[in-house]
CSV table of C-alpha atoms and ligand atoms in Angstrom, one decimal:
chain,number,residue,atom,x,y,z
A,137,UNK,CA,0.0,0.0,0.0
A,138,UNK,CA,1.4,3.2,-1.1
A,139,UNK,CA,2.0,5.9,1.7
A,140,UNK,CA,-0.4,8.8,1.4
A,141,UNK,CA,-0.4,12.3,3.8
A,142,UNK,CA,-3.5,10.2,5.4
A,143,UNK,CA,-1.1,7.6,6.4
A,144,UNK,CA,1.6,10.1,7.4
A,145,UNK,CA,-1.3,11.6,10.1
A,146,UNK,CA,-2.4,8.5,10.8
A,147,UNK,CA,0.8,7.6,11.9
A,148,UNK,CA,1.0,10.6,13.9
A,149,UNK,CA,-2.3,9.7,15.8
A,150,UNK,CA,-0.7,6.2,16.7
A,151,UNK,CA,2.3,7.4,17.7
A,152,UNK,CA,4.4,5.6,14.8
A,153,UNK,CA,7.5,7.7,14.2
A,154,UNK,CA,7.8,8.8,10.7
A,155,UNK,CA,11.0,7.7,8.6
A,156,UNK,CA,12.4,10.6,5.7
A,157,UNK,CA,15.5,10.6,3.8
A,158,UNK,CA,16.3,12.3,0.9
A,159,UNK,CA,16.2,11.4,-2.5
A,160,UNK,CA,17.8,12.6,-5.7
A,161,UNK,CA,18.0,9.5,-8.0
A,162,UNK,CA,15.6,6.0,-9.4
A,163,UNK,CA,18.2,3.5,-7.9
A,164,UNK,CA,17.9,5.4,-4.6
A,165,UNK,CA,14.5,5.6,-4.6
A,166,UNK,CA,14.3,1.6,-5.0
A,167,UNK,CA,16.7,0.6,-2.6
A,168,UNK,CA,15.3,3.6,0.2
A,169,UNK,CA,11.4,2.4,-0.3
A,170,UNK,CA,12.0,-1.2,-0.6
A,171,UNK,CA,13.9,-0.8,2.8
A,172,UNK,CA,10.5,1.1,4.3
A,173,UNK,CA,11.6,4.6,4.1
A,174,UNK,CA,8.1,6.4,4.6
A,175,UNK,CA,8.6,9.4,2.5
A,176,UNK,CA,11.6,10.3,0.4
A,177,UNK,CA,12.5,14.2,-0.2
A,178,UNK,CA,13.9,15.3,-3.1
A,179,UNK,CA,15.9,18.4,-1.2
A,180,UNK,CA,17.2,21.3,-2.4
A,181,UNK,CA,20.1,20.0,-0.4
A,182,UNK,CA,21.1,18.4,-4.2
A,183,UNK,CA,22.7,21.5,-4.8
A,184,UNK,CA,25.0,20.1,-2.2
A,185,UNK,CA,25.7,17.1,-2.3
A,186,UNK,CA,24.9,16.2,-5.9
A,187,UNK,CA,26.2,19.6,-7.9
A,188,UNK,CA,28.9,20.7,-5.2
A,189,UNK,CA,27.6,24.0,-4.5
A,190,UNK,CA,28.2,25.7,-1.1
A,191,UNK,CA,24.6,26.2,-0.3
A,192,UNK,CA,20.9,25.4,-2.1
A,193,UNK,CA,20.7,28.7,-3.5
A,194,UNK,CA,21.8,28.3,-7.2
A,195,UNK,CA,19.4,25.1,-7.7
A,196,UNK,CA,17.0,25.6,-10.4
A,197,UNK,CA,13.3,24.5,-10.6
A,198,UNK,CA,14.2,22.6,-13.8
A,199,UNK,CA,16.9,20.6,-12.1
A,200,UNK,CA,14.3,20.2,-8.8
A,201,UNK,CA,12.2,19.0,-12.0
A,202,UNK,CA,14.4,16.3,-13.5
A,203,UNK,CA,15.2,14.5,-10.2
A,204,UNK,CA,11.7,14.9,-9.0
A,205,UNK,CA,11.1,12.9,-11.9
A,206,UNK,CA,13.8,9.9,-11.5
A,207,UNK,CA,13.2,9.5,-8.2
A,208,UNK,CA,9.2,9.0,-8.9
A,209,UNK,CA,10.4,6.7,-11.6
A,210,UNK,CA,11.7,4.1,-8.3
A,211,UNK,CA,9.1,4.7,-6.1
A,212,UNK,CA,6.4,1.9,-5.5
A,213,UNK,CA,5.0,2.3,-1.7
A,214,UNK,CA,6.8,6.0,-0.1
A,215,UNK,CA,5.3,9.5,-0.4
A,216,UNK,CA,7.2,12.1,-2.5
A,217,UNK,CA,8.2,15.7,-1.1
A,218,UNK,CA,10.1,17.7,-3.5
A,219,UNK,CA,11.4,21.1,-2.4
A,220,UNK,CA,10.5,24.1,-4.1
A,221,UNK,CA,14.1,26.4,-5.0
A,222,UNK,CA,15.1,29.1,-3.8
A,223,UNK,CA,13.5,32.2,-6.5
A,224,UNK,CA,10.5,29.7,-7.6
A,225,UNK,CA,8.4,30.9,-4.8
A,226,UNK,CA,8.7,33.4,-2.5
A,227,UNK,CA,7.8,36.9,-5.0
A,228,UNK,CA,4.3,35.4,-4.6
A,229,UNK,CA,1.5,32.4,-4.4
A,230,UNK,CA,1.0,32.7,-8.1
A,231,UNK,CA,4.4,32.1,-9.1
A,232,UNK,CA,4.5,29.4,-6.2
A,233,UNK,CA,1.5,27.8,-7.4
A,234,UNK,CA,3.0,27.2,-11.2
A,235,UNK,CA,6.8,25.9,-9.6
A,236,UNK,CA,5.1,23.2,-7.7
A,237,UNK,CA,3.0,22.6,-10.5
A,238,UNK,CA,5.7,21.8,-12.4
A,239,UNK,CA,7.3,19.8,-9.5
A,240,UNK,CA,3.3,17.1,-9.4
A,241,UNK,CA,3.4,17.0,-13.0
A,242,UNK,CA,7.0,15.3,-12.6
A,243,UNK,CA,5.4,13.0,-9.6
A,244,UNK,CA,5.8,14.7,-6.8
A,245,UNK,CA,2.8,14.1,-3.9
A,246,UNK,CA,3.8,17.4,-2.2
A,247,UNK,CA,6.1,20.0,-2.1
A,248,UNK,CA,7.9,22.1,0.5
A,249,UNK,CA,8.8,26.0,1.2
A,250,UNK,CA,10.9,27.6,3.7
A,251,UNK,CA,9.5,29.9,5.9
A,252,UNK,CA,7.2,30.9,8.8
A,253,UNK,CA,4.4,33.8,9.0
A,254,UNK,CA,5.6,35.4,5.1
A,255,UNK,CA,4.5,31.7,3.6
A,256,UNK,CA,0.8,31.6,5.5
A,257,UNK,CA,-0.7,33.3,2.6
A,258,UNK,CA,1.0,31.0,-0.4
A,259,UNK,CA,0.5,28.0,2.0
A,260,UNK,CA,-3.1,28.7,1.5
A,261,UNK,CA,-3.1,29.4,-1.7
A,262,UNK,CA,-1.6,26.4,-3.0
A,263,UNK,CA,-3.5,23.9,-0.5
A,264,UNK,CA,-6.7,25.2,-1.7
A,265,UNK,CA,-6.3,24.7,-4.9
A,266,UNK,CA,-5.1,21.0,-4.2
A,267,UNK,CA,-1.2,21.0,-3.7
A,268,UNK,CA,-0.2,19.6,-0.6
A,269,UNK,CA,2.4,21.4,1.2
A,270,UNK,CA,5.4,20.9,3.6
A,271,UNK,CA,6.4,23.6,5.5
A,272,UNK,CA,9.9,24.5,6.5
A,273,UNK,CA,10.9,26.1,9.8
A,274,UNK,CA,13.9,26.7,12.1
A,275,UNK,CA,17.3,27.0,10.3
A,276,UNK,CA,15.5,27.9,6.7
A,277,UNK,CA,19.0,26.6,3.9
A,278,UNK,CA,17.7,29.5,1.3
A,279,UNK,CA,18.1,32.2,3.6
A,280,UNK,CA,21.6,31.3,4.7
A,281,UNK,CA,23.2,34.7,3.7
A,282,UNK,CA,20.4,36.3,5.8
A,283,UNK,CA,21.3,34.0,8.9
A,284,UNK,CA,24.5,34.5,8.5
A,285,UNK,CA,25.6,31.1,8.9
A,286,UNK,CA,24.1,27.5,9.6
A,287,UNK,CA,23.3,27.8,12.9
A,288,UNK,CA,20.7,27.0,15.6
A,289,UNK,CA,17.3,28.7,15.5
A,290,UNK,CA,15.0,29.8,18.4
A,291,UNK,CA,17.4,29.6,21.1
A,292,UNK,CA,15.5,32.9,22.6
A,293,UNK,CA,12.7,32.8,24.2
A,294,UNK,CA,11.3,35.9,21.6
A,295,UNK,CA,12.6,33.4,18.8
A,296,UNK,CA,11.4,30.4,20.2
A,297,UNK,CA,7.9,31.6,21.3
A,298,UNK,CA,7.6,33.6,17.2
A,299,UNK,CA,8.4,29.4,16.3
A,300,UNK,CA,5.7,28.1,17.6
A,301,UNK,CA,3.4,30.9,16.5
A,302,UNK,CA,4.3,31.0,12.9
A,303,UNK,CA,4.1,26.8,12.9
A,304,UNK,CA,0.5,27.1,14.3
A,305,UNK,CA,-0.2,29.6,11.4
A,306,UNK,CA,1.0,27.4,8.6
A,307,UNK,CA,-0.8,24.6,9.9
A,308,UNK,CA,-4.2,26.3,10.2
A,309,UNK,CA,-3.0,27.5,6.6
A,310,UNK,CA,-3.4,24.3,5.7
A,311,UNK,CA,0.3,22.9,6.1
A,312,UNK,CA,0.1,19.1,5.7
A,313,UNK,CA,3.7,18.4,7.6
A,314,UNK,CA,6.2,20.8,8.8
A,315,UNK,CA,10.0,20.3,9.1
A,316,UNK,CA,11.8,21.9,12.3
A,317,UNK,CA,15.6,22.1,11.3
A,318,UNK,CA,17.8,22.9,14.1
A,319,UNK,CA,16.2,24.1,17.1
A,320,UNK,CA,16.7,23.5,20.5
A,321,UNK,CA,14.8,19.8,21.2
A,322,UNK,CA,12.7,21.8,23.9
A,323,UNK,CA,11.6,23.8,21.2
A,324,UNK,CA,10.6,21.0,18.4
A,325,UNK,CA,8.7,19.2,21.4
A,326,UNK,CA,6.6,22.1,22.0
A,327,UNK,CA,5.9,22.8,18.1
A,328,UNK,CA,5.4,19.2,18.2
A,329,UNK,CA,2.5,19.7,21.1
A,330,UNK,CA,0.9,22.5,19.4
A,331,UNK,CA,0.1,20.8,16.1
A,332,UNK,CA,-1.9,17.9,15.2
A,333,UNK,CA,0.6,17.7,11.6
A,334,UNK,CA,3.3,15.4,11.8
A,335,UNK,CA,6.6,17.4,12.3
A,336,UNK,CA,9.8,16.1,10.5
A,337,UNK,CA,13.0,16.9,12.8
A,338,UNK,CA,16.7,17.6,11.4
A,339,UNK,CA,18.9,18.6,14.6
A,340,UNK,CA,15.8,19.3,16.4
A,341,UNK,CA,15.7,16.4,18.8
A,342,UNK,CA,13.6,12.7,19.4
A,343,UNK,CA,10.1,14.3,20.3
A,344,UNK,CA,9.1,15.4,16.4
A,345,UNK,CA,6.7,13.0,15.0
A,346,UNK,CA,9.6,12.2,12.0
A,347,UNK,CA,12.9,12.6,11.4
A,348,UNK,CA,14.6,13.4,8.0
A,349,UNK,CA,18.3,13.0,7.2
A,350,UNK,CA,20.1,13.6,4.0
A,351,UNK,CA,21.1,11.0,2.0
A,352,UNK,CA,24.3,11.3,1.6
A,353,UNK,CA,25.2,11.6,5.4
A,354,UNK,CA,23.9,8.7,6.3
A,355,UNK,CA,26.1,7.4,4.0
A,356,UNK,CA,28.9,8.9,4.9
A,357,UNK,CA,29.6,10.6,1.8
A,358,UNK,CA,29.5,14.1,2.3
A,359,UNK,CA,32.6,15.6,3.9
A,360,UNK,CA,30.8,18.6,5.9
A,361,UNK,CA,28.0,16.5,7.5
A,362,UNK,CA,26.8,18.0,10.1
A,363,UNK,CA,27.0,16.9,14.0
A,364,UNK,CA,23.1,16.0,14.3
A,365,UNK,CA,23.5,13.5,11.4
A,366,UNK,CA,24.9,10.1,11.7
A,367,UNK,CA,26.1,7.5,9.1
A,368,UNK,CA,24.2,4.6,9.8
A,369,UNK,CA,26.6,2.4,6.6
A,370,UNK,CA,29.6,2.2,9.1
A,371,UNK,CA,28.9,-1.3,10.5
A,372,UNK,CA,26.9,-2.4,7.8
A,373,UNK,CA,27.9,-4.1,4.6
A,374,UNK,CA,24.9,-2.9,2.3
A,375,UNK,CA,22.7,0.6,1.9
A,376,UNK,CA,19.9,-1.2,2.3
A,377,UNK,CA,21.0,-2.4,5.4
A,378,UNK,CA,22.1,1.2,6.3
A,379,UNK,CA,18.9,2.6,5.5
A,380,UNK,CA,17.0,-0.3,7.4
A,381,UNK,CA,18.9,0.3,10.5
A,382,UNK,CA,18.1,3.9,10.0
A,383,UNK,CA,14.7,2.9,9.6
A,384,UNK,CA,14.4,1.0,12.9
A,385,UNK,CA,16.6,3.2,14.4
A,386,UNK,CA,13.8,6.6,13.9
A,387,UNK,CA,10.9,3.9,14.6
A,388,UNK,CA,12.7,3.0,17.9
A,389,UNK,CA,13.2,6.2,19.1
A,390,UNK,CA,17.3,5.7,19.4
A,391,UNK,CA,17.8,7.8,16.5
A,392,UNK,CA,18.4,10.9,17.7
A,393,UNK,CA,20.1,10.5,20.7
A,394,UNK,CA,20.7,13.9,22.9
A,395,UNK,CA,24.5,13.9,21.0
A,396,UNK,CA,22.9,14.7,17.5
A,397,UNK,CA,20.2,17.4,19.2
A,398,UNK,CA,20.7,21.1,20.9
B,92,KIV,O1,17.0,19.8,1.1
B,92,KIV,C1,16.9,19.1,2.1
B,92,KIV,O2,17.6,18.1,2.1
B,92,KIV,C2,16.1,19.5,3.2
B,92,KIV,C3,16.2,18.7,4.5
B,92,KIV,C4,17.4,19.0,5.2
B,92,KIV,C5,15.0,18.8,5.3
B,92,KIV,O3,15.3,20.4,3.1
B,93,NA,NA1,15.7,21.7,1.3
């Protein structure tokens, strides 16, 4: 049975914890769903780890497109997430609304923006007119430059409490899951309270109703990885092995332990 956002609540409600990993390829996709990855994100982060860049900004819709695309061409049971890139969205819902058109025509189930309160109005837009949507909070990648660096979000209580008011806005905006990337695990457990969506957590602690890692981390592959990632393929002798104990690990509640959270 494939996975559907019904299923993703569902879980939710039972208290199932909710395995993501990110996506960029077919062969991927096939090896991550038949291991029982729930839902697999095609991330911006492919500017990354796939094109070498030093942040998600240069990725283009038409590349978000293409892998969007490959990676639907793998799939048989997990529920697809592609990111929207940075440009494609944010001047306003209309030009939001055709990006992630493009990105369900290429087989996409849902797509995801970065952003708190300034996204309510294109969250709305697009999920009334039948586009599921992610939302993105916390550490937002696009708006690095902005940030100044990749670094913990929310850590005042000004910051923290804004959070938790701009996730309940994008979920009564009609926000079908929300990521929380690096905030303090107090915080993603509150956000987490205050919202009957799933939250998907990155460096934001156990008590998120999901986690997400990328890819290529878990792997081991990517130089820079980050300290609230792990690579689950050191002491295994397959990635589908890796990605199973990864699986198991998010469904178990061991993955993250308090040394990958703030
Ligand atoms: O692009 C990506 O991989 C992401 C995850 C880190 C959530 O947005
Ligand atoms: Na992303």
């Amino acid at each position: 049975m494939s996975v559907t956002l019904s299923t993703l609540k569902a879980m939710r409600e039972r208290g199932e914890k909710i395995a993501v990993l990110t996506c960029y390829d077919a062969s991927f996709a096939r090896v991550l769903d038949a291991a029982g990855v729930d839902v697999l994100l095609v991330g911006d982060s492919l500017g990354m780890v796939i094109q070498g860049h030093a942040s998600t900004l240069p990725v283009k819709l038409a590349e978000m497109t293409y892998h969007t695309r490959c990676v639907a061409a793998g799939t048989e049971r997990a529920f697809i997430v592609a990111d929207l890139p940075f440009g494609s969205y944010q001047p306003s819902p209309e030009r939001a609304f055709a990006a992630a058109a493009r990105l369900m025509a290429a087989g996409a189930h849902m797509v995801k923006l970065e952003g708190g309160a300034v996204m309510v109005e294109t969250v709305a837009f697009l999920t009334r007119r039948g586009i599921p949507v992610c939302a993105h909070v916390g550490l937002l990648p696009q708006s690095v430059n902005q940030l100044g660096g990749y670094r913990v979000q929310g850590r005042e209580d000004a910051a923290a409490a804004q959070l938790v008011a701009d996730a309940r806005a994008l979920e009564a905006a009609g926000a079908g899951l929300i990521v929380l990337e690096m905030v303090p695990a107090a915080l993603a457990k509150a956000v987490t309270t205050a919202l009957t969506i799933p939250t998907i957590g990155i460096g934001a602690g156990a008590d998120c109703a999901g986690q997400v890692l990328v890819l290529y981390d878990l792997l081991g592959l990517y130089p820079r990885a980050p300290k609230f990632s792990k690579n689950f393929l050191a002491g295994t002798d397959s990635i589908e092995a890796a990605t199973r104990a990864y699986v198991a690990a998010v469904k178990d509640g061991s993955f993250p332990a308090a040394e990958h959270a703030f």
